[in-house]
mmCIF file of C-alpha atoms in Angstrom:
data_model
loop_
_atom_site.group_PDB
_atom_site.id
_atom_site.type_symbol
_atom_site.label_atom_id
_atom_site.label_comp_id
_atom_site.label_asym_id
_atom_site.label_seq_id
_atom_site.Cartn_x
_atom_site.Cartn_y
_atom_site.Cartn_z
ATOM 1 C CA MET W 202 0.321 -0.042 0.143
ATOM 2 C CA VAL W 203 2.717 2.673 0.730
ATOM 3 C CA GLN W 204 5.298 1.259 -1.311
ATOM 4 C CA GLU W 205 6.406 4.157 -3.684
ATOM 5 C CA THR W 206 8.129 2.566 -6.689
ATOM 6 C CA HIS W 207 7.219 -0.503 -8.577
ATOM 7 C CA VAL W 208 8.579 -2.406 -11.561
ATOM 8 C CA SER W 209 6.589 -4.597 -14.002
ATOM 9 C CA ALA W 210 7.017 -6.190 -17.287
ATOM 10 C CA ALA W 211 5.430 -2.932 -18.856
ATOM 11 C CA ASN W 212 8.833 -1.507 -17.789
ATOM 12 C CA LEU W 213 11.182 -3.923 -19.321
ATOM 13 C CA ILE W 214 12.762 -3.910 -22.927
ATOM 14 C CA PHE W 215 14.727 -7.336 -23.132
ATOM 15 C CA PRO W 216 18.121 -6.859 -25.403
ATOM 16 C CA LEU W 217 18.636 -10.028 -27.679
ATOM 17 C CA PHE W 218 21.690 -10.865 -29.639
ATOM 18 C CA ILE W 219 21.325 -12.394 -33.211
ATOM 19 C CA ILE W 220 23.882 -14.518 -35.085
ATOM 20 C CA GLU W 221 23.603 -16.267 -38.811
ATOM 21 C CA GLY W 222 22.555 -19.841 -39.225
ATOM 22 C CA ASN W 223 19.969 -22.261 -38.124
ATOM 23 C CA ASN W 224 19.343 -23.964 -34.729
ATOM 24 C CA LYS W 225 22.210 -21.749 -33.159
ATOM 25 C CA LYS W 226 22.066 -20.689 -29.773
ATOM 26 C CA THR W 227 25.679 -19.712 -27.857
ATOM 27 C CA GLU W 228 26.025 -18.430 -24.580
ATOM 28 C CA VAL W 229 27.879 -15.152 -24.012
ATOM 29 C CA ALA W 230 30.976 -16.273 -21.817
ATOM 30 C CA SER W 231 31.254 -12.792 -19.933
ATOM 31 C CA MET W 232 27.119 -12.932 -19.730
ATOM 32 C CA PRO W 233 25.808 -15.829 -17.791
ATOM 33 C CA GLY W 234 22.665 -16.997 -19.109
ATOM 34 C CA ILE W 235 22.864 -14.586 -21.994
ATOM 35 C CA PHE W 236 22.625 -16.214 -25.361
ATOM 36 C CA ARG W 237 23.212 -15.179 -28.952
ATOM 37 C CA TYR W 238 20.457 -16.672 -31.120
ATOM 38 C CA SER W 239 19.995 -17.715 -34.897
ATOM 39 C CA ILE W 240 16.882 -16.025 -36.304
ATOM 40 C CA ASP W 241 14.672 -19.396 -35.605
ATOM 41 C CA ASN W 242 15.957 -19.625 -32.004
ATOM 42 C CA LEU W 243 15.206 -16.056 -31.644
ATOM 43 C CA LEU W 244 11.415 -16.522 -32.398
ATOM 44 C CA ARG W 245 11.309 -19.364 -29.902
ATOM 45 C CA GLU W 246 12.984 -16.986 -27.320
ATOM 46 C CA ILE W 247 10.913 -13.958 -28.168
ATOM 47 C CA GLU W 248 7.520 -16.430 -27.756
ATOM 48 C CA SER W 249 8.443 -17.526 -24.506
ATOM 49 C CA CYS W 250 9.072 -14.148 -23.127
ATOM 50 C CA MET W 251 5.843 -12.986 -24.688
ATOM 51 C CA LYS W 252 3.912 -15.792 -22.726
ATOM 52 C CA LEU W 253 5.719 -13.905 -19.638
ATOM 53 C CA GLY W 254 4.175 -10.806 -20.333
ATOM 54 C CA LEU W 255 7.155 -9.451 -21.658
ATOM 55 C CA ASN W 256 6.473 -7.544 -25.294
ATOM 56 C CA ALA W 257 9.530 -5.494 -25.931
ATOM 57 C CA PHE W 258 12.702 -6.397 -27.357
ATOM 58 C CA ASP W 259 15.856 -4.748 -28.543
ATOM 59 C CA LEU W 260 17.685 -6.499 -31.429
ATOM 60 C CA PHE W 261 21.533 -6.521 -31.786
ATOM 61 C CA PRO W 262 23.149 -8.275 -34.589
ATOM 62 C CA ASN W 263 26.687 -10.377 -34.545
ATOM 63 C CA ILE W 264 28.074 -9.395 -38.147
ATOM 64 C CA GLU W 265 30.478 -11.735 -39.862
ATOM 65 C CA GLU W 266 33.725 -10.054 -40.188
ATOM 66 C CA ALA W 267 34.036 -10.679 -43.984
ATOM 67 C CA LEU W 268 30.767 -8.390 -44.287
ATOM 68 C CA LYS W 269 32.088 -5.607 -42.371
ATOM 69 C CA ASP W 270 33.325 -2.536 -44.477
ATOM 70 C CA LYS W 271 34.120 1.228 -43.878
ATOM 71 C CA TYR W 272 30.837 2.586 -44.620
ATOM 72 C CA ALA W 273 28.688 -0.188 -42.729
ATOM 73 C CA THR W 274 26.918 -0.927 -46.073
ATOM 74 C CA GLU W 275 25.706 -4.613 -44.490
ATOM 75 C CA SER W 276 23.612 -2.587 -42.332
ATOM 76 C CA HIS W 277 20.739 -1.514 -44.973
ATOM 77 C CA ARG W 278 21.199 -4.520 -47.390
ATOM 78 C CA GLU W 279 17.817 -5.604 -47.581
ATOM 79 C CA GLU W 280 18.662 -9.587 -47.148
ATOM 80 C CA SER W 281 21.022 -8.692 -44.287
ATOM 81 C CA LEU W 282 20.890 -10.946 -40.943
ATOM 82 C CA TYR W 283 19.209 -8.022 -39.049
ATOM 83 C CA LEU W 284 16.648 -6.744 -41.391
ATOM 84 C CA ARG W 285 15.818 -10.768 -41.825
ATOM 85 C CA ALA W 286 15.382 -10.967 -38.146
ATOM 86 C CA ILE W 287 13.328 -7.987 -37.761
ATOM 87 C CA ARG W 288 10.981 -9.093 -40.625
ATOM 88 C CA GLU W 289 10.596 -12.317 -39.133
ATOM 89 C CA VAL W 290 9.974 -11.116 -35.620
ATOM 90 C CA LYS W 291 7.109 -8.717 -36.657
ATOM 91 C CA LYS W 292 5.846 -11.110 -39.132
ATOM 92 C CA GLN W 293 5.382 -13.926 -36.539
ATOM 93 C CA PHE W 294 4.655 -11.523 -33.238
ATOM 94 C CA PRO W 295 3.019 -8.197 -34.889
ATOM 95 C CA GLU W 296 1.902 -7.358 -31.231
ATOM 96 C CA ALA W 297 5.789 -7.262 -30.054
ATOM 97 C CA CYS W 298 7.613 -4.038 -29.726
ATOM 98 C CA VAL W 299 10.435 -4.057 -31.801
ATOM 99 C CA VAL W 300 13.427 -1.677 -31.067
ATOM 100 C CA THR W 301 16.129 -1.671 -33.217
ATOM 101 C CA ASP W 302 19.691 -0.247 -32.782
ATOM 102 C CA VAL W 303 20.985 2.263 -35.556
ATOM 103 C CA ALA W 304 24.910 2.668 -35.302
ATOM 104 C CA MET W 305 27.694 1.411 -37.695
ATOM 105 C CA ASP W 306 29.853 -0.078 -35.060
ATOM 106 C CA PRO W 307 28.507 -4.067 -35.580
ATOM 107 C CA TYR W 308 29.196 -3.509 -39.261
ATOM 108 C CA SER W 309 31.895 -1.463 -39.558
ATOM 109 C CA SER W 310 35.433 -2.880 -40.397
ATOM 110 C CA ASP W 311 37.003 -0.138 -37.988
ATOM 111 C CA GLY W 312 34.589 -0.940 -35.011
ATOM 112 C CA HIS W 313 33.514 2.644 -34.580
ATOM 113 C CA ASP W 314 30.065 4.353 -34.433
ATOM 114 C CA GLY W 315 30.805 6.534 -37.177
ATOM 115 C CA ILE W 316 33.151 6.878 -40.714
ATOM 116 C CA VAL W 317 36.867 6.820 -39.734
ATOM 117 C CA GLU W 318 39.074 9.129 -41.950
ATOM 118 C CA ASN W 319 42.877 9.416 -40.951
ATOM 119 C CA GLY W 320 41.745 8.418 -37.375
ATOM 120 C CA GLU W 321 39.055 10.920 -37.319
ATOM 121 C CA ILE W 322 35.454 10.377 -37.229
ATOM 122 C CA LEU W 323 33.347 12.231 -39.774
ATOM 123 C CA ASN W 324 30.071 12.860 -37.913
ATOM 124 C CA ASP W 325 28.244 14.783 -40.858
ATOM 125 C CA GLU W 326 29.163 11.843 -43.269
ATOM 126 C CA THR W 327 27.951 9.273 -40.897
ATOM 127 C CA LEU W 328 24.505 10.981 -40.744
ATOM 128 C CA GLU W 329 23.882 9.584 -44.253
ATOM 129 C CA VAL W 330 24.403 6.045 -43.117
ATOM 130 C CA LEU W 331 22.527 6.257 -39.957
ATOM 131 C CA GLY W 332 19.441 7.372 -42.165
ATOM 132 C CA LYS W 333 19.832 4.581 -44.409
ATOM 133 C CA MET W 334 20.039 2.368 -41.791
ATOM 134 C CA ALA W 335 16.828 3.687 -39.876
ATOM 135 C CA LEU W 336 14.892 3.760 -42.898
ATOM 136 C CA ALA W 337 15.602 0.143 -43.519
ATOM 137 C CA HIS W 338 14.609 -0.944 -40.046
ATOM 138 C CA ALA W 339 11.377 0.957 -40.419
ATOM 139 C CA GLN W 340 10.895 -0.723 -43.898
ATOM 140 C CA SER W 341 11.339 -4.041 -42.247
ATOM 141 C CA GLY W 342 8.748 -3.123 -39.323
ATOM 142 C CA ALA W 343 10.682 -1.675 -36.505
ATOM 143 C CA ASP W 344 8.593 0.261 -34.024
ATOM 144 C CA ILE W 345 11.274 2.186 -32.323
ATOM 145 C CA ILE W 346 14.576 3.262 -33.722
ATOM 146 C CA ALA W 347 17.332 3.797 -31.292
ATOM 147 C CA PRO W 348 20.114 5.514 -32.620
ATOM 148 C CA SER W 349 23.248 4.880 -30.085
ATOM 149 C CA ASP W 350 25.895 6.123 -32.281
ATOM 150 C CA MET W 351 26.230 9.716 -30.369
ATOM 151 C CA MET W 352 26.638 11.775 -33.645
ATOM 152 C CA ASP W 353 25.769 15.153 -33.362
ATOM 153 C CA GLY W 354 22.388 15.871 -35.218
ATOM 154 C CA ARG W 355 21.381 12.686 -36.094
ATOM 155 C CA VAL W 356 17.982 12.576 -34.517
ATOM 156 C CA GLY W 357 16.796 15.253 -36.270
ATOM 157 C CA TYR W 358 18.376 13.738 -39.693
ATOM 158 C CA ILE W 359 16.679 10.416 -38.675
ATOM 159 C CA ARG W 360 13.395 12.118 -37.799
ATOM 160 C CA GLN W 361 13.324 13.846 -41.354
ATOM 161 C CA VAL W 362 14.116 10.718 -43.283
ATOM 162 C CA LEU W 363 11.403 8.719 -41.593
ATOM 163 C CA ASP W 364 8.959 11.370 -41.894
ATOM 164 C CA GLU W 365 9.705 11.951 -45.741
ATOM 165 C CA ASN W 366 9.252 8.260 -46.292
ATOM 166 C CA ASN W 367 5.810 8.209 -44.439
ATOM 167 C CA PHE W 368 7.168 6.410 -41.322
ATOM 168 C CA LYS W 369 5.714 9.070 -39.087
ATOM 169 C CA HIS W 370 4.574 6.526 -36.865
ATOM 170 C CA VAL W 371 7.899 4.929 -35.470
ATOM 171 C CA SER W 372 9.444 6.581 -32.604
ATOM 172 C CA ILE W 373 13.143 7.519 -31.885
ATOM 173 C CA MET W 374 14.613 6.460 -28.496
ATOM 174 C CA SER W 375 17.890 8.223 -28.426
ATOM 175 C CA TYR W 376 20.593 7.501 -26.737
ATOM 176 C CA SER W 377 20.906 11.124 -25.369
ATOM 177 C CA ALA W 378 23.464 10.463 -22.570
ATOM 178 C CA LYS W 379 25.785 7.763 -23.660
ATOM 179 C CA TYR W 380 28.874 7.623 -21.556
ATOM 180 C CA ALA W 381 32.377 6.275 -22.539
ATOM 181 C CA SER W 382 32.137 3.746 -19.841
ATOM 182 C CA ALA W 383 34.139 0.539 -18.896
ATOM 183 C CA PHE W 384 30.928 -1.388 -18.422
ATOM 184 C CA TYR W 385 30.247 -2.013 -22.142
ATOM 185 C CA GLY W 386 33.075 -4.809 -22.434
ATOM 186 C CA PRO W 387 30.855 -7.915 -22.371
ATOM 187 C CA PHE W 388 28.151 -6.446 -25.065
ATOM 188 C CA ARG W 389 31.327 -5.792 -27.191
ATOM 189 C CA ASP W 390 32.290 -9.358 -26.711
ATOM 190 C CA ALA W 391 28.819 -10.536 -27.618
ATOM 191 C CA LEU W 392 28.504 -8.782 -30.862
ATOM 192 C CA ASN W 393 32.553 -8.999 -31.827
ATOM 193 C CA SER W 394 32.072 -4.895 -32.335
ATOM 194 C CA ALA W 395 35.093 -3.520 -30.024
ATOM 195 C CA PRO W 396 36.901 -0.584 -31.948
ATOM 196 C CA LYS W 397 39.812 -1.639 -33.875
ATOM 197 C CA PHE W 398 41.849 1.275 -32.826
ATOM 198 C CA GLY W 399 41.674 4.048 -30.149
ATOM 199 C CA ASP W 400 38.547 4.642 -28.060
ATOM 200 C CA LYS W 401 35.031 6.148 -28.263
ATOM 201 C CA LYS W 402 35.903 9.303 -25.831
ATOM 202 C CA GLY W 403 35.583 11.479 -28.753
ATOM 203 C CA TYR W 404 31.690 11.328 -29.043
ATOM 204 C CA GLN W 405 30.488 9.499 -25.903
ATOM 205 C CA MET W 406 30.187 11.477 -22.847
ATOM 206 C CA ASN W 407 32.836 11.995 -20.101
ATOM 207 C CA PRO W 408 31.522 10.102 -16.920
ATOM 208 C CA ALA W 409 32.856 12.912 -14.920
ATOM 209 C CA ASN W 410 30.134 15.137 -16.675
ATOM 210 C CA GLN W 411 26.431 15.793 -15.449
ATOM 211 C CA ARG W 412 25.295 18.930 -16.793
ATOM 212 C CA GLU W 413 26.344 17.889 -20.465
ATOM 213 C CA ALA W 414 23.795 15.316 -20.300
ATOM 214 C CA LEU W 415 21.230 17.935 -19.999
ATOM 215 C CA ILE W 416 22.583 19.872 -22.917
ATOM 216 C CA GLU W 417 22.774 16.288 -25.030
ATOM 217 C CA SER W 418 19.084 15.517 -23.929
ATOM 218 C CA ARG W 419 17.578 18.877 -24.743
ATOM 219 C CA LEU W 420 19.111 18.781 -28.401
ATOM 220 C CA ASP W 421 17.438 15.308 -28.958
ATOM 221 C CA GLU W 422 14.515 16.753 -27.841
ATOM 222 C CA ALA W 423 14.497 19.507 -29.753
ATOM 223 C CA GLU W 424 15.274 17.263 -32.880
ATOM 224 C CA GLY W 425 12.219 15.032 -32.229
ATOM 225 C CA ALA W 426 13.027 12.396 -29.990
ATOM 226 C CA ASP W 427 10.320 10.624 -28.613
ATOM 227 C CA PHE W 428 12.349 8.855 -25.691
ATOM 228 C CA LEU W 429 15.634 10.298 -24.012
ATOM 229 C CA MET W 430 17.883 7.298 -22.709
ATOM 230 C CA VAL W 431 20.884 7.243 -20.345
ATOM 231 C CA LYS W 432 23.765 4.234 -20.847
ATOM 232 C CA PRO W 433 24.982 3.156 -18.554
ATOM 233 C CA ALA W 434 21.973 2.816 -15.880
ATOM 234 C CA LEU W 435 23.417 1.865 -12.398
ATOM 235 C CA ALA W 436 26.525 3.937 -12.266
ATOM 236 C CA TYR W 437 24.502 6.990 -13.713
ATOM 237 C CA LEU W 438 21.294 7.161 -11.471
ATOM 238 C CA ASP W 439 21.920 10.908 -10.745
ATOM 239 C CA VAL W 440 21.829 11.514 -14.571
ATOM 240 C CA ILE W 441 18.481 9.623 -15.124
ATOM 241 C CA LYS W 442 16.956 11.677 -12.181
ATOM 242 C CA LEU W 443 18.528 14.872 -13.862
ATOM 243 C CA ILE W 444 17.047 14.295 -16.940
ATOM 244 C CA LYS W 445 13.619 12.835 -15.863
ATOM 245 C CA ASP W 446 13.087 16.281 -13.834
ATOM 246 C CA ASP W 447 14.007 18.104 -16.845
ATOM 247 C CA THR W 448 11.751 16.704 -19.603
ATOM 248 C CA GLU W 449 7.770 15.715 -19.987
ATOM 249 C CA LEU W 450 9.472 12.576 -22.250
ATOM 250 C CA PRO W 451 9.672 9.249 -21.176
ATOM 251 C CA VAL W 452 13.058 8.301 -19.988
ATOM 252 C CA ALA W 453 14.900 4.935 -20.743
ATOM 253 C CA ALA W 454 17.817 3.553 -19.074
ATOM 254 C CA TYR W 455 20.251 0.839 -20.023
ATOM 255 C CA ASN W 456 21.230 -1.718 -17.545
ATOM 256 C CA VAL W 457 24.256 -2.481 -19.434
ATOM 257 C CA SER W 458 26.146 -5.577 -19.769
ATOM 258 C CA GLY W 459 28.957 -5.074 -17.456
ATOM 259 C CA GLU W 460 26.440 -4.037 -14.898
ATOM 260 C CA TYR W 461 24.675 -7.201 -15.298
ATOM 261 C CA ALA W 462 27.928 -9.155 -15.576
ATOM 262 C CA MET W 463 29.052 -7.753 -12.093
ATOM 263 C CA VAL W 464 26.132 -8.766 -10.395
ATOM 264 C CA LYS W 465 26.028 -12.468 -11.980
ATOM 265 C CA ALA W 466 29.734 -12.962 -10.756
ATOM 266 C CA ALA W 467 28.811 -11.915 -7.465
ATOM 267 C CA ILE W 468 25.988 -14.169 -7.112
ATOM 268 C CA GLN W 469 27.666 -16.994 -8.665
ATOM 269 C CA ASN W 470 30.341 -16.863 -5.884
ATOM 270 C CA GLY W 471 27.844 -16.590 -3.144
ATOM 271 C CA TRP W 472 28.455 -13.125 -2.024
ATOM 272 C CA LEU W 473 24.924 -11.803 -3.111
ATOM 273 C CA ASN W 474 21.259 -13.166 -2.823
ATOM 274 C CA GLU W 475 20.295 -13.440 -6.070
ATOM 275 C CA GLN W 476 16.445 -12.205 -5.857
ATOM 276 C CA ARG W 477 16.896 -9.428 -3.778
ATOM 277 C CA ALA W 478 20.262 -8.374 -5.604
ATOM 278 C CA ILE W 479 18.607 -8.024 -9.165
ATOM 279 C CA THR W 480 15.468 -6.520 -7.637
ATOM 280 C CA GLU W 481 16.979 -3.930 -6.020
ATOM 281 C CA VAL W 482 19.107 -2.824 -8.941
ATOM 282 C CA LEU W 483 15.930 -2.564 -11.361
ATOM 283 C CA LEU W 484 13.917 -0.917 -8.620
ATOM 284 C CA SER W 485 16.574 1.815 -8.040
ATOM 285 C CA ILE W 486 16.675 2.698 -11.719
ATOM 286 C CA ARG W 487 13.086 2.977 -11.685
ATOM 287 C CA ARG W 488 13.115 5.016 -8.896
ATOM 288 C CA ALA W 489 15.701 7.424 -10.194
ATOM 289 C CA GLY W 490 12.966 8.256 -12.831
ATOM 290 C CA ALA W 491 13.299 5.769 -15.690
ATOM 291 C CA THR W 492 10.220 4.579 -17.284
ATOM 292 C CA SER W 493 11.613 1.991 -19.371
ATOM 293 C CA ILE W 494 14.458 -0.165 -18.665
ATOM 294 C CA LEU W 495 16.676 -2.264 -21.237
ATOM 295 C CA THR W 496 18.111 -4.953 -19.079
ATOM 296 C CA TYR W 497 19.348 -8.580 -19.321
ATOM 297 C CA HIS W 498 17.686 -9.501 -16.268
ATOM 298 C CA ALA W 499 14.095 -8.932 -18.077
ATOM 299 C CA LYS W 500 13.378 -12.415 -18.452
ATOM 300 C CA GLU W 501 14.577 -14.169 -15.349
ATOM 301 C CA VAL W 502 12.645 -11.719 -12.912
ATOM 302 C CA LEU W 503 9.201 -12.340 -14.709
ATOM 303 C CA GLU W 504 10.264 -16.328 -14.852
ATOM 304 C CA ASN W 505 10.765 -16.358 -11.290
ATOM 305 C CA LYS W 506 7.856 -13.943 -10.434
ATOM 306 C CA TRP W 507 10.400 -11.739 -8.383
ATOM 307 C CA LEU W 508 8.643 -8.415 -8.898
#
């Protein structure tokens, strides 16, 4: 009766990793209980999630190295793994909410989120690639486009591309405050998408900065974002609260791979109580102001009836 904060299936988005092939399911070594799925097994996993009341999924592709190039052309090729996966999910489960990741790094031979020239990221030239990618996702059935690249101006560019092609109903969940974090390591293992050189500090945010998050989120809102996201979540609860207090838009938060792996490692060593630790993590993110939580814990908390 007096509990102030609740988490339900409606607040959760489940990130899922996709690989090429048939009947494949391989565990991510640094993320116990999380797997890469071929499309046929992806459909089975989504079906089992939906029976639990979990209806929102963020899809991420593991692209073969031979298909990667400087301009991430595989990202918008019609018969690519990712676009086939989106189409199949929406065909089999039209009621599922499919969130798609817009960024070059899974498809880039450089492993960066933008086009690289002489060691520099070309922001404006990258926008054209992101626009092609977002349009291809919308044409394949995506409900929410989630640009995670942190290029300046990409929300406005993508919104214009979608609107001009009659996809005004497709929403944009912008990674507004995405920090250059140490907690992304297991995710990059899952997708084999780590930068081939350097780091991403030139376009991701300094973990020391808070007010910069307001600047970034206000720009994205002005450009037409429908959701504002903070990533990572657990180490940036103050930023979630700051943005939530500054906007009327829904705020999402990504409980990232390193945060998941950290908690799971402690649980496996018997140092933390599994149910209490995981539910406390999700409650804290929700309490800070997130209306949507992208989390690898999504299925297990519903399966075990921990919420």
